[in-house]
């Protein structure tokens, strides 16, 4: 198929403070057909237990992404040269009803995946990973996952509810969406109710790399191990901005101090080039708690890194 | 009954920046028994259509209320001398499930009303008025209402949902909780989908006073009319902070420019002394969008005015 | 001609925090052809003498405009039912070169006006009124102007430069773009170097209504006089957000205290229905100095009012 | 004496965002000798009962004053043409010791007054009015006072202390510094412990004009009465920024809603031209609680109005 | 004795944005009797030399602490299972008088220590360490100290005053409250008047570990040395938030760039389990200069770490 | 020559929140004569491609510098003891005309250099390095440069313009102002249009040290190499605040995540003592995008480090 290689609108054509407020000032497209990868927003945050606001995440990441240029100086990736990428807008979730929103999201991703396009999701809170994984599994079978986060999000329930932003991966394991032996969680830290969640992870074979281990061994060693766990099967990348230290990412709902830096995040993401990524999300960015746009800008920059490694996967698959 | 006349903790006993973060630094009580009036928080905001954050309303209004002293210089009211008032904390709503929260709130208010105490609610978004009215009607029969707001909140539905922060009073009329002939809405303005909502109000007999009429006639004339509409029956007061102009109240989710001032709000509230208030709420204050605490401070100050007029009602009822 | 009556994307189709970040979530169009009126951004601010930042004005007004619904409750205007309106994006100004930007803007407006479309400009600093007036005059001949502002912007020069945000209307009078006898300036106030500027205005016949006169006589009387001055000829509306009081509009570069309110601004704009508007701008909104988005939200709301009166002009012209 | 008429540095000589951060970009002078009036900062705030921060008031008012031009368009005053005015910097108060600071301030003002210069003080919290009045009385005898504020500041004590920001005028009356029959307080409002303070004021003959009376009668009538009370004797002007509504002046320590506007403040100040002002202060501006600099800018603008009327007094005295 | 093991209110009982604003949502108790450890606020900041605001520290740390869960994933500590801990509120300091406040604080700590309870203090500026040490020494004799900070706080005087936030440990050494041979200061950096302070420390045997040494040797080596210095005697922990880098802790009065991270702070604190802690403070957190609550959240998180090691000391002592 | 060794105003003479708002509270001087080094502001930002605001850089760095004391604890430098240093204010640039401003700046630096004084520039955007280098080369011949930044600033043009903040060093190489073999750029990172700029640098012999190399090798190794490249010739230091990570320096116009820390910046600067510095600039600090003043405070602190190494150069030259 003859794909159009859309390019971000350049700063020498339109000043960076002008132009469309799409992701990286790419063209806006009504759906994913004809695209290799797409940016799609899911402005959903009613699965949030503390500070809401991730509903504004897609809008704000797009706004700050105006500074991104198409070439990655560190990795020499030029993803827009090899892929057809555009911004397909937002999923029209129902902000008053969590259950209905789950169905709306799942259906929207069925549609995206049907075109063969790889979705790069701008969240939204972490609850949205569940319906996305449901759609992904329907297409690819159970997937592996590299999950970067301060929290494992494998609670049994929250306030008695089975579906919320602290439970998606418990449900995903139970529903057979994730292959727990191919799941690695990186950056976990903070306080907990007790050691129960860790026990669950261990019992099903999920590998948790706490922040102390990451800091001790370094990003290279940890990602080498992660890649050996993920292997060659289809893999999902879920990146929760609260994995990053709150100094660099204050705009999130449940911050945990003592996190890794954006530099470490870049180093980790850049090692995923060999992994078979079938989709990715970037979640929990809450603009009302951001200061000076630094979290949204960090988000836009990290999403660009994700796109660069996703491009490698797409090219390999052909 | 021998009631305890709790007093706000004074600034000469404990500096205002210290002491408990309860409403007006009153004692904290586990429930409403033995109280004439109580402050109760409902940290609920998942009925919000745009900017969430009213979940933090109760906490922030309490924090800023530390500056309130017990005597109202303008009206010479000293509500703590005549009433037993305390802070009974928050209703433990379910932030992931709107429907269950409605039931939790209704049940909590049944409990408060059973003690004979008048609840002064710190919201939360406007959805919470619906379960509160359900409980009130069970005790008092259909009530009248003075509703100060930028929006009439009488939409047929929002995104297909019957219960959300733009619909409570449509539902309340339909369920017979409100006597529409004894309802007056003040300060309404802004853009709309069409003229349909106004039609509904007119058809059932609700009196809408748009902001232009308020500005033209003045607070005295408008409130005189309002009182003639409310009459002597049991009346609920619902005060949405977005009625106040966004310059004085930026911390709200759906601001509308061209509003009335806090001075006008005080003038309006102070004329309610003759009305038979059986409860009141103060809603839609969203701290993440506040600046320098001015909205929360306006909220604390207006809630004090509401308490002063509520005290008059309670005393009259004996 | 068969025009498409685009409608703002409704909150029941897509939550207000999602959807495209165009003006009022209208469709984006590549140019003005086929439109009766268009929103066009001019992200230019290098004519600013103190606080820059108006370059972000178009982006931020659009972002906050997501709350605007299509029907004006106060005036019953429904502009999208009578007009074909869309967002045609931004003019690609040269942010390093004021002179070249003037030419770029003038050329862009020649293009818009050639289609018969009425431009509603989102600025940008006030310098941009000069190239817009140059294009307008080429089409309509010298125009009248209603100019709402804290400053008369008729300086002889700024730092020796003839073109800057404090001089556009001096130049426009000198170049014969404005008919000074049909120009009225409203809301002028603050400190000055001396009385020279006022002298110039008086000598050429411009009517300056200082803030004290506006407050004394009221918006009705002032606008009645304004309309008698403007008469029936083609008229331009230039609205500088710093006319509004800094409490309601902190996000601007040269604020002046003691301004009029957004309510007064609405009252003034609503009286312009009889005037023959051939274009309008809304300028000097500087998001980096805004707080909680209140200035941008005021801007979006006032631009909607301007659209409502512009619609009346367009309809009359047929 | 041959006085130098210093002029504020103009925007056509140095951009307003550059140049010295003195008041109105005037020259800095080591002391008051040779000056008719001086700006002097007193960065003192340990008399504050709630939010501190007025210690940064002088620095921030100076920073924002860079926008003030030398001519008052409303009153046609050009104070720098008739007076020799400069900025003499700050009084080196002891921030750890309230008592010692009182002595330091008193001594500093003795020095200023000895030169015949009229001090225009940039506070600092309201406690500083006491040592200033002590010095003034030594030179002029007991003075009258026009006091614009939300609070009467005539408490008996605060936390047992006789000297704090809520007590200066009680002490000043007791010490014979103020002639209570020539004192008028304007804008008073809010909650209180009881009616005791008002009783004290009444008993000694101070005239309190509450905000409700100001709003009802208007600034003209109120100031006419004020001037008849002040008469022709030496008069001090004390302006507490918290008199202004918190929407326009959020940056203060004990805000009270329902205040007057900056426009009303300007109207009141402009009527003081006939009064024999021997000094003035502008106090309680707390930059850490300001937003976007609007309070400090309001402060700089109102201080310019005060200078304009002070100039009239100085000229009359010759 | 039969102690009650209070637990923080869980997020599944009450949403984290609701419930009491006590430390970690623990029960509020009128005094320390029956408790093993207590949180106590000292809202004092008039010993501050630059930016005040630490008076709001206790309130804000409590507000942000709502996110802390009872189990420490990194160390597996569960302090509430072994200790009886509650929040005993604030010490009613006199904000107008530094000297009287010193006496009030000392007396309050005498009362706490008399019950055998270990105080964990929420400051307040660093001056408060002096009266706390006076009370501690009365009970335990001279104590050792681990002092984490950017500043040594051993000035001879400030502005001539012997007691202020830069002098407490000079006074404490002079008064025999601290055993200087058992004092280690970690993280010291920045500019100074000269090398005099370092000389004093060296002369009395205090060990200063500058930031460069900490960064070079790492937290493990440094804390090993610290523990060998502290030995087995009674030890006080004083943690000044300005030791942490300003990126992670902007909300403080005298920030110094180039600090350690919250991750390093956690590593250091976690090594104190073997030390015999008899009390601890957490000081200098100034909410008015915080952004997005990140400093207060860092504070709440680090105070939890301190509680975890304090619990080990208490248990060992039995 | 008998030079005056000015000292920063100490905190024991004037509280740090008071006193003149000059750099480090040094005396203000009308020009550079008699000084060894001077602070000079260039409030220019119209060469900025995205977020403007660096025009306020000089004012804000000065305001925050009030906390700097004269002695560097880490390096034991006491620059004011060996040098005569003062603040000579700002260059009066023309904010409406980039070309004219270039000439104004060049002429101003000719004047400074003619006195033999070393200028330490407070920017302003990076465009200003070009006219400064033109003046420096006239005096010293082509210079070497250590350039700390996230961007190489060697674009061919921006929006067709040859002079803007992304091009100064391309022009400087072309004009023979810089000896490219003696230029090292440190900290470069982020996205780019393509690899062209790096090619240019390589072709002329500039050494680019990307952030990854800096993080891998450490500051010591990198600076050793840098010094061997710079050699003994005259060298310029250009420090762009956006080299520092956005968490520590959010107040800048084109932030790039994954930067070095202020601690690393200090380590790098402190190794420049052997280099023959003939001038330095500190640029791109944009206060409107700062939060809580942390960027400006980082700026003031790093400028002090630069002064300390500049003092060593000046002393060596004698």
JSON list of C-alpha atoms in Angstrom, two decimals, chain A residues 64 291-294, chain C residues 45 52-56 286-289, chain F residues 45 48 50-54 56 246 249-255 284-296:
[
{"chain": "A", "resi": 64, "resn": "UNK", "atom": "CA", "xyz": [3.36, 20.93, 24.62]},
{"chain": "A", "resi": 291, "resn": "UNK", "atom": "CA", "xyz": [3.59, 23.44, 37.03]},
{"chain": "A", "resi": 292, "resn": "UNK", "atom": "CA", "xyz": [4.79, 25.47, 34.09]},
{"chain": "A", "resi": 293, "resn": "UNK", "atom": "CA", "xyz": [3.92, 22.63, 31.75]},
{"chain": "A", "resi": 294, "resn": "UNK", "atom": "CA", "xyz": [7.00, 20.60, 32.68]},
{"chain": "C", "resi": 45, "resn": "UNK", "atom": "CA", "xyz": [3.81, 39.65, 19.88]},
{"chain": "C", "resi": 52, "resn": "UNK", "atom": "CA", "xyz": [5.33, 39.51, 25.79]},
{"chain": "C", "resi": 53, "resn": "UNK", "atom": "CA", "xyz": [3.27, 36.32, 25.51]},
{"chain": "C", "resi": 54, "resn": "UNK", "atom": "CA", "xyz": [0.36, 37.25, 23.23]},
{"chain": "C", "resi": 55, "resn": "UNK", "atom": "CA", "xyz": [1.93, 34.86, 20.71]},
{"chain": "C", "resi": 56, "resn": "UNK", "atom": "CA", "xyz": [0.24, 32.13, 22.75]},
{"chain": "C", "resi": 286, "resn": "UNK", "atom": "CA", "xyz": [-0.99, 36.88, 27.13]},
{"chain": "C", "resi": 287, "resn": "UNK", "atom": "CA", "xyz": [-1.36, 33.34, 28.54]},
{"chain": "C", "resi": 288, "resn": "UNK", "atom": "CA", "xyz": [1.97, 33.19, 30.44]},
{"chain": "C", "resi": 289, "resn": "UNK", "atom": "CA", "xyz": [0.59, 35.89, 32.73]},
{"chain": "F", "resi": 45, "resn": "UNK", "atom": "CA", "xyz": [14.33, 38.20, 23.83]},
{"chain": "F", "resi": 48, "resn": "UNK", "atom": "CA", "xyz": [13.36, 33.62, 20.72]},
{"chain": "F", "resi": 50, "resn": "UNK", "atom": "CA", "xyz": [9.13, 29.60, 21.15]},
{"chain": "F", "resi": 51, "resn": "UNK", "atom": "CA", "xyz": [8.45, 30.96, 24.65]},
{"chain": "F", "resi": 52, "resn": "UNK", "atom": "CA", "xyz": [9.60, 34.56, 25.07]},
{"chain": "F", "resi": 53, "resn": "UNK", "atom": "CA", "xyz": [10.26, 36.04, 28.49]},
{"chain": "F", "resi": 54, "resn": "UNK", "atom": "CA", "xyz": [14.06, 36.17, 28.80]},
{"chain": "F", "resi": 56, "resn": "UNK", "atom": "CA", "xyz": [12.78, 39.65, 32.38]},
{"chain": "F", "resi": 246, "resn": "UNK", "atom": "CA", "xyz": [13.80, 21.31, 33.37]},
{"chain": "F", "resi": 249, "resn": "UNK", "atom": "CA", "xyz": [15.16, 25.05, 35.61]},
{"chain": "F", "resi": 250, "resn": "UNK", "atom": "CA", "xyz": [11.60, 25.15, 34.29]},
{"chain": "F", "resi": 251, "resn": "UNK", "atom": "CA", "xyz": [11.86, 28.86, 33.54]},
{"chain": "F", "resi": 252, "resn": "UNK", "atom": "CA", "xyz": [13.25, 28.73, 30.04]},
{"chain": "F", "resi": 253, "resn": "UNK", "atom": "CA", "xyz": [11.89, 28.88, 26.52]},
{"chain": "F", "resi": 254, "resn": "UNK", "atom": "CA", "xyz": [12.93, 25.64, 24.84]},
{"chain": "F", "resi": 255, "resn": "UNK", "atom": "CA", "xyz": [13.39, 23.07, 27.60]},
{"chain": "F", "resi": 284, "resn": "UNK", "atom": "CA", "xyz": [17.71, 32.04, 28.25]},
{"chain": "F", "resi": 285, "resn": "UNK", "atom": "CA", "xyz": [16.23, 32.31, 31.72]},
{"chain": "F", "resi": 286, "resn": "UNK", "atom": "CA", "xyz": [12.55, 33.16, 31.23]},
{"chain": "F", "resi": 287, "resn": "UNK", "atom": "CA", "xyz": [10.84, 34.22, 34.49]},
{"chain": "F", "resi": 288, "resn": "UNK", "atom": "CA", "xyz": [7.23, 34.01, 33.24]},
{"chain": "F", "resi": 289, "resn": "UNK", "atom": "CA", "xyz": [7.70, 30.25, 32.93]},
{"chain": "F", "resi": 290, "resn": "UNK", "atom": "CA", "xyz": [9.57, 29.86, 36.21]},
{"chain": "F", "resi": 291, "resn": "UNK", "atom": "CA", "xyz": [7.86, 28.35, 39.24]},
{"chain": "F", "resi": 292, "resn": "UNK", "atom": "CA", "xyz": [8.50, 29.62, 42.75]},
{"chain": "F", "resi": 293, "resn": "UNK", "atom": "CA", "xyz": [11.62, 31.39, 41.52]},
{"chain": "F", "resi": 294, "resn": "UNK", "atom": "CA", "xyz": [13.68, 28.20, 41.43]},
{"chain": "F", "resi": 295, "resn": "UNK", "atom": "CA", "xyz": [15.17, 28.83, 38.00]},
{"chain": "F", "resi": 296, "resn": "UNK", "atom": "CA", "xyz": [16.16, 32.39, 38.83]}
]
